[in-house]
Short mmCIF file of C-alpha atoms in Angstrom, two decimals:
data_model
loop_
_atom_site.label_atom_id
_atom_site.label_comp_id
_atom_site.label_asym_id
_atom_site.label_seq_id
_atom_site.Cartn_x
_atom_site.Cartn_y
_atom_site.Cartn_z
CA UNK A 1 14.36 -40.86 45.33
CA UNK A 2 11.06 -42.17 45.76
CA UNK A 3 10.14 -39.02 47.98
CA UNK A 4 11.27 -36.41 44.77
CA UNK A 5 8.99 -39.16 42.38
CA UNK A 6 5.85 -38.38 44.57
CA UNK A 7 6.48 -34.57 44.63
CA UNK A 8 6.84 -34.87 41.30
CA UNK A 9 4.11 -36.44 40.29
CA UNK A 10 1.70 -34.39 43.02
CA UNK A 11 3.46 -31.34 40.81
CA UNK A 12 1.49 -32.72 37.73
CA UNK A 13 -1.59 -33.79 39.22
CA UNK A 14 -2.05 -30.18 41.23
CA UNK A 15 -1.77 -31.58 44.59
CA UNK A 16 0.80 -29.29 45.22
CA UNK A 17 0.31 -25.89 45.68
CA UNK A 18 2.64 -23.76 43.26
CA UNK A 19 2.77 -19.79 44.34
CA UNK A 20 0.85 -17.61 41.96
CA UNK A 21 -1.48 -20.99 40.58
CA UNK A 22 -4.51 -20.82 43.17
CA UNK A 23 -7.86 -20.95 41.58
CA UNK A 24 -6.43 -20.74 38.30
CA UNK A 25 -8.13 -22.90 35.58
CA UNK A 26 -6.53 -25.64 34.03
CA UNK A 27 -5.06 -24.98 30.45
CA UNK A 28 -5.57 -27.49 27.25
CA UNK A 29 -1.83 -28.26 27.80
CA UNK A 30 -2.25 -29.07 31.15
CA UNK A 31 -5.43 -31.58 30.45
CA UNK A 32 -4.08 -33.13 28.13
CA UNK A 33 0.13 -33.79 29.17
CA UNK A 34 -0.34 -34.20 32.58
CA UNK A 35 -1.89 -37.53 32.63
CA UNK A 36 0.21 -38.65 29.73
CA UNK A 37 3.50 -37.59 31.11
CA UNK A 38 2.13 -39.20 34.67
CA UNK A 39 1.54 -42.27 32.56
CA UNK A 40 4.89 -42.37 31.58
CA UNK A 41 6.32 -42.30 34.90
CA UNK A 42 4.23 -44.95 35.65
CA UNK A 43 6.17 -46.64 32.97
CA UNK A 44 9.74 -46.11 33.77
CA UNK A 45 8.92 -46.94 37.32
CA UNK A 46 7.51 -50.80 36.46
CA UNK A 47 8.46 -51.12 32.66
CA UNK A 48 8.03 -54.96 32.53
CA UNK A 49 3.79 -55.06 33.71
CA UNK A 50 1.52 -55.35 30.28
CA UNK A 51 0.14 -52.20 31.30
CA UNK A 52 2.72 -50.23 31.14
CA UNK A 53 3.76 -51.84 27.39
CA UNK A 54 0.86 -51.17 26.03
CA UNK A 55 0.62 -47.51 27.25
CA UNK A 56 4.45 -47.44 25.78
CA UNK A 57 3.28 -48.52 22.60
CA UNK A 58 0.19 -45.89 22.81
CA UNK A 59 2.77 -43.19 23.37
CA UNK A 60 5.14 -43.98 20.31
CA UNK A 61 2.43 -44.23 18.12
CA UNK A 62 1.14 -40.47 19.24
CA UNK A 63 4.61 -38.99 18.95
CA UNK A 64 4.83 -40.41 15.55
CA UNK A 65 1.33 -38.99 14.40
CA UNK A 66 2.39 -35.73 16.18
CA UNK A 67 5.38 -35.62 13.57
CA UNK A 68 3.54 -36.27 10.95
CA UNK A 69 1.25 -34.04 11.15
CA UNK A 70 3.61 -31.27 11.94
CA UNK A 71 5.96 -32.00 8.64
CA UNK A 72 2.83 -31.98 6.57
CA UNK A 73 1.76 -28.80 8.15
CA UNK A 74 5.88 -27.32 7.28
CA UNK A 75 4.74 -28.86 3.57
CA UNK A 76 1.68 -26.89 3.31
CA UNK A 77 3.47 -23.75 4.50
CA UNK A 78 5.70 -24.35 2.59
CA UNK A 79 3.59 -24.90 -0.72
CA UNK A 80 1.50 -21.67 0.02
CA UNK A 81 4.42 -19.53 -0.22
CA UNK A 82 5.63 -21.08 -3.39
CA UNK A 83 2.16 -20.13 -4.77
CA UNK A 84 2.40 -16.68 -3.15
CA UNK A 85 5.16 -16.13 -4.94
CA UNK A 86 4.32 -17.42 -8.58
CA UNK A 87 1.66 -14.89 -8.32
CA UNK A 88 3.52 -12.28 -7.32
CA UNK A 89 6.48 -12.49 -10.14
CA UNK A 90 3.65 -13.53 -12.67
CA UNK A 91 2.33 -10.07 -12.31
CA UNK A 92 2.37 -8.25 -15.47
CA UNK A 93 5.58 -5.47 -15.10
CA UNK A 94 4.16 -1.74 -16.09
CA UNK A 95 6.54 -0.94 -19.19
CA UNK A 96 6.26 2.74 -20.57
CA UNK A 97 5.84 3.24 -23.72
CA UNK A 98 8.82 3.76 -26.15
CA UNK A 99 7.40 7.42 -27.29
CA UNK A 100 7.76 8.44 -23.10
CA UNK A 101 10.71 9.38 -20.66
CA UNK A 102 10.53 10.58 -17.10
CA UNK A 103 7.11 8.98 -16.24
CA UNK A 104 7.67 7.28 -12.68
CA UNK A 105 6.65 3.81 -12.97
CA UNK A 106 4.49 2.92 -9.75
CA UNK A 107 5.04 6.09 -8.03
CA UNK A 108 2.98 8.84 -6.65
CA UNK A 109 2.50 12.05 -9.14
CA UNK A 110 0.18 15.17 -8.58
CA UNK A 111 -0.62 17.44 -11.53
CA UNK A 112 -2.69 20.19 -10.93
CA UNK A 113 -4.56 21.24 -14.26
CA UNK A 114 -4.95 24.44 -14.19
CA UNK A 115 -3.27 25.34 -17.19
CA UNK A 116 -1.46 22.07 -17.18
CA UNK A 117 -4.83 20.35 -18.40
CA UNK A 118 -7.27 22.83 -19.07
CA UNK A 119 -6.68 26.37 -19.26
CA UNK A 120 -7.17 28.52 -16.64
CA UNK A 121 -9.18 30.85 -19.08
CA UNK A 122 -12.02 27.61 -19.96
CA UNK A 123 -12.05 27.45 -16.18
CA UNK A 124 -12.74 30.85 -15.40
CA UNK A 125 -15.62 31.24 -18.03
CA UNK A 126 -17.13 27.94 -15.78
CA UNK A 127 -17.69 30.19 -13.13
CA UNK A 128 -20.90 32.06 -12.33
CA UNK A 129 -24.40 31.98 -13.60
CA UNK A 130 -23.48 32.76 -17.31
CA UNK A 131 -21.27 29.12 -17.73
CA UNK A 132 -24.55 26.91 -18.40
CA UNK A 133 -23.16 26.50 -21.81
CA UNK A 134 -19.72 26.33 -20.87
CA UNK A 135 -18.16 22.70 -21.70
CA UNK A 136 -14.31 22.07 -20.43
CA UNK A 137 -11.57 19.95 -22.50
CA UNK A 138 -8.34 18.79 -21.49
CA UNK A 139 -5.43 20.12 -23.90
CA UNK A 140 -5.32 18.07 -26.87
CA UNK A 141 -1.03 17.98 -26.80
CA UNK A 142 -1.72 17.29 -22.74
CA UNK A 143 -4.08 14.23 -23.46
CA UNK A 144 -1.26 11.50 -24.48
CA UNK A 145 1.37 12.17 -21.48
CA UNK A 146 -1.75 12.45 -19.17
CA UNK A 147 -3.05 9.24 -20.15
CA UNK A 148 0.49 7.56 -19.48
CA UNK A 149 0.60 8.44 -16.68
CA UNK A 150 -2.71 7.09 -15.19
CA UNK A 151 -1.49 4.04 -16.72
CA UNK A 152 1.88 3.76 -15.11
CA UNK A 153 1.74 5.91 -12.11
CA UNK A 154 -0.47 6.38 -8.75
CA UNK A 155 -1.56 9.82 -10.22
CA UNK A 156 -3.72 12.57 -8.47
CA UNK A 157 -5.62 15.63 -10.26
CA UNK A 158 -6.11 18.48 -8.17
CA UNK A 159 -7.97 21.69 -9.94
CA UNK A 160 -8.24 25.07 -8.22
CA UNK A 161 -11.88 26.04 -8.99
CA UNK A 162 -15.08 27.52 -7.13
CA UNK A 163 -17.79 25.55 -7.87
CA UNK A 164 -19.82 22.52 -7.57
CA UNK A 165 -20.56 22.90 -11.68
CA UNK A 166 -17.12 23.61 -12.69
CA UNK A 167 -15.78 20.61 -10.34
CA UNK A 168 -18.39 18.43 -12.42
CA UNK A 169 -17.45 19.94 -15.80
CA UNK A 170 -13.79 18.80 -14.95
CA UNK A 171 -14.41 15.88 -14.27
CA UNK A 172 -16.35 15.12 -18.03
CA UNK A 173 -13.71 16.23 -19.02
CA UNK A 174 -11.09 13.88 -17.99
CA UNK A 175 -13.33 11.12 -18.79
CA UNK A 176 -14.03 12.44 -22.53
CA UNK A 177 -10.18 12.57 -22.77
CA UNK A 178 -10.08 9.12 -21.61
CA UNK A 179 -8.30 9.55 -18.51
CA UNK A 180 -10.35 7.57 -16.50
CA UNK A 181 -10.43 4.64 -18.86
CA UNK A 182 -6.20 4.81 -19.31
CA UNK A 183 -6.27 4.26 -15.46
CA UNK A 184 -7.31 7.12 -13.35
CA UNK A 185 -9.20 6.64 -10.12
CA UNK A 186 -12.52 9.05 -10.13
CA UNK A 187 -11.40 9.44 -6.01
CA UNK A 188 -7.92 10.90 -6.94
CA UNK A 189 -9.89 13.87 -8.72
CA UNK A 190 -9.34 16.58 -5.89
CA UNK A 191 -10.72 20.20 -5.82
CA UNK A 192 -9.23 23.24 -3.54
CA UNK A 193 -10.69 26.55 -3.43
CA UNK A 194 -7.11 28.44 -3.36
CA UNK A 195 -3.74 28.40 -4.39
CA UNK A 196 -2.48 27.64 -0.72
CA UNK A 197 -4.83 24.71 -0.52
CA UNK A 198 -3.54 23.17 -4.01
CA UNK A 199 0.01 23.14 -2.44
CA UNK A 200 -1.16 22.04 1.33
CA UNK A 201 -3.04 18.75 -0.98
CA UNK A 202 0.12 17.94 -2.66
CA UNK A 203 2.34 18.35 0.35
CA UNK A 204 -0.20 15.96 2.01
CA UNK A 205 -0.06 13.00 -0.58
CA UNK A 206 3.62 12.76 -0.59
CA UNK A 207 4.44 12.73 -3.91
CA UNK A 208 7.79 12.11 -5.96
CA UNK A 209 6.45 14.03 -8.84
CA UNK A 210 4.90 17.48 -8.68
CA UNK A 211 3.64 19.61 -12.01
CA UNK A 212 2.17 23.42 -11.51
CA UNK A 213 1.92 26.77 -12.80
CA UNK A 214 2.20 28.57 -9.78
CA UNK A 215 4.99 29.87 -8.68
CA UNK A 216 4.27 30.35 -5.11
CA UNK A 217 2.85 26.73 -4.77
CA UNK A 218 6.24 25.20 -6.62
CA UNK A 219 8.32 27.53 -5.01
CA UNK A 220 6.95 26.25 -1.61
CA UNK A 221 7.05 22.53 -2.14
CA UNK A 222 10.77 22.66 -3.92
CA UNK A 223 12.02 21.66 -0.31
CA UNK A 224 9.71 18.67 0.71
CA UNK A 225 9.03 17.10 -2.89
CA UNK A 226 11.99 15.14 -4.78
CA UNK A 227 10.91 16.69 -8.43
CA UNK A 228 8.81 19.86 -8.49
CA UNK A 229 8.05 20.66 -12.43
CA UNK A 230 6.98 24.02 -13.20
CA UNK A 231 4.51 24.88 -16.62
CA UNK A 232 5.51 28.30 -17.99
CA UNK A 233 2.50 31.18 -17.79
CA UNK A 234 2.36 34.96 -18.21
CA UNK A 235 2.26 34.99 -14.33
CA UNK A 236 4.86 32.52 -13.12
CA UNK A 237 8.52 34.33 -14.15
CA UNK A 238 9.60 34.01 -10.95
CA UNK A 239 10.27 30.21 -11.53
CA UNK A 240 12.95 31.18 -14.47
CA UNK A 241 15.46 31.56 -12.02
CA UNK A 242 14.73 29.02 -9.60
CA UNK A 243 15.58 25.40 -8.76
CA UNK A 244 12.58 24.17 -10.46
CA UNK A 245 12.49 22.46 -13.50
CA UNK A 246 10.67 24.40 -16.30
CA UNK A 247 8.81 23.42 -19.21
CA UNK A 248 6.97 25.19 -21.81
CA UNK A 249 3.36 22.69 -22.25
CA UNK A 250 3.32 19.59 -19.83
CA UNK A 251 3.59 17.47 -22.61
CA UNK A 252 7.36 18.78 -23.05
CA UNK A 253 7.99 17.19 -19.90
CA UNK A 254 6.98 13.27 -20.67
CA UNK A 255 7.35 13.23 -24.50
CA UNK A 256 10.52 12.38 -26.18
CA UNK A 257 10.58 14.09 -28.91
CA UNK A 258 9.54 17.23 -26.78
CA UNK A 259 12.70 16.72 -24.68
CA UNK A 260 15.10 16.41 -27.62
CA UNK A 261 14.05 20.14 -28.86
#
């Protein structure tokens, strides 16, 4: 018995040489336990010297500070996710307004405005060195839906245009209509130079929600995008007898007493 004691305390004190520990320097665990748990061998083996009673009572009282400092550490934990979550479920909830239907609370929506938001005529006249004078709006009946959504949704613009000016003119124009202000980030304005690219942007984001007038771009995304919406044109009758949903104005889309007609 006394021959496994001395191994075992050789073991602590790294007289012993323990396969894969050679040269290998001592951890903070290792500093600090191995002379107290040596100490406490020390102990068991002559309990009744002074010594060994007053390193007894040294021991009790740093296992009770360890547990108290470990329960107030559980408290604090403890406390800092109660706080967490008072913040999180005092969050104001998004609520769309009564006049509304179909917006996607929290969710991802692209709308591409060609003729959605601004006709595709205003943005043509943009174009070339005659369009100095040219000023864009968004679609008065387009403005209110438009709005709720940057409010209520994590909404992208994309326009199909070609040119730095018209790009800029677009985007005075959402902030005149007070896009910007209702909740849309400037960032989320994109620009493509073709139809493919408008349809390779929305594919990208991911959305729930898509709105177009092309036919070829809803057409394409009908299989990767939970609700393509398609905006009636002059050059888009090849939606009318597809699977996607088709409106006459994107207003008639979001607004309720649109639907009900």
């Amino acid at each position: 018995e006394g021959d496994r004691f001395c191994w075992f305390m050789s073991s602590i004190g790294g007289e012993r040489d323990i396969p894969g520990t050679r040269g290998r320097p001592e951890s903070v665990f290792e500093a600090i336990f191995k002379p107290l748990i040596a100490t406490v061998l020390r102990v068991i083996k002559d309990p009744s010297s002074p010594a060994s009673k007053r390193v007894l009572g040294i021991f009790l009282l740093v296992v009770l500070a360890v547990y108290f400092l470990l329960r107030k550490g559980k408290s604090n934990a403890s406390s800092n996710r109660g706080a967490i979550s008072a913040s999180v479920s005092s969050e104001p909830r998004i609520t769309v307004k009564s006049e509304f239907d179909r917006i996607p609370v929290g969710k991802r929506v692209t709308v591409v405005a060609n003729d959605a938001l601004i006709t595709q005529e205003d943005l043509a006249a943009t174009e070339g060195e005659a369009s100095q004078g040219n000023e864009l709006r968004v679609i008065s009946q387009a403005v209110p839906s438009v709005c709720e959504l940057a409010r209520c949704c994590d909404l992208y613009i994309i326009t199909q245009c070609g040119s730095d000016a018209t790009e800029e003119r677009v985007r005075q124009a959402l902030e005149e209509a007070g896009v910007y202000d209702a909740g849309l980030n400037p960032r989320k304005v994109l620009f493509c130079g073709t139809e493919m690219g408008r349809g390779s942007m929305a594919r990208q984001l991911e959305p729930c929600l898509h709105i177009d007038t092309s036919a070829e771009v809803a057409l394409s995304l009908r299989p990767f995008i939970q609700q393509v919406v398609g905006i009636r044109t002059p050059n888009n009758t090849r939606l009318e007898s597809s699977s996607v949903h088709l409106v006459d104005g994107f207003a008639d889309y979001f607004e309720k007493a649109k639907i009900a007609l």
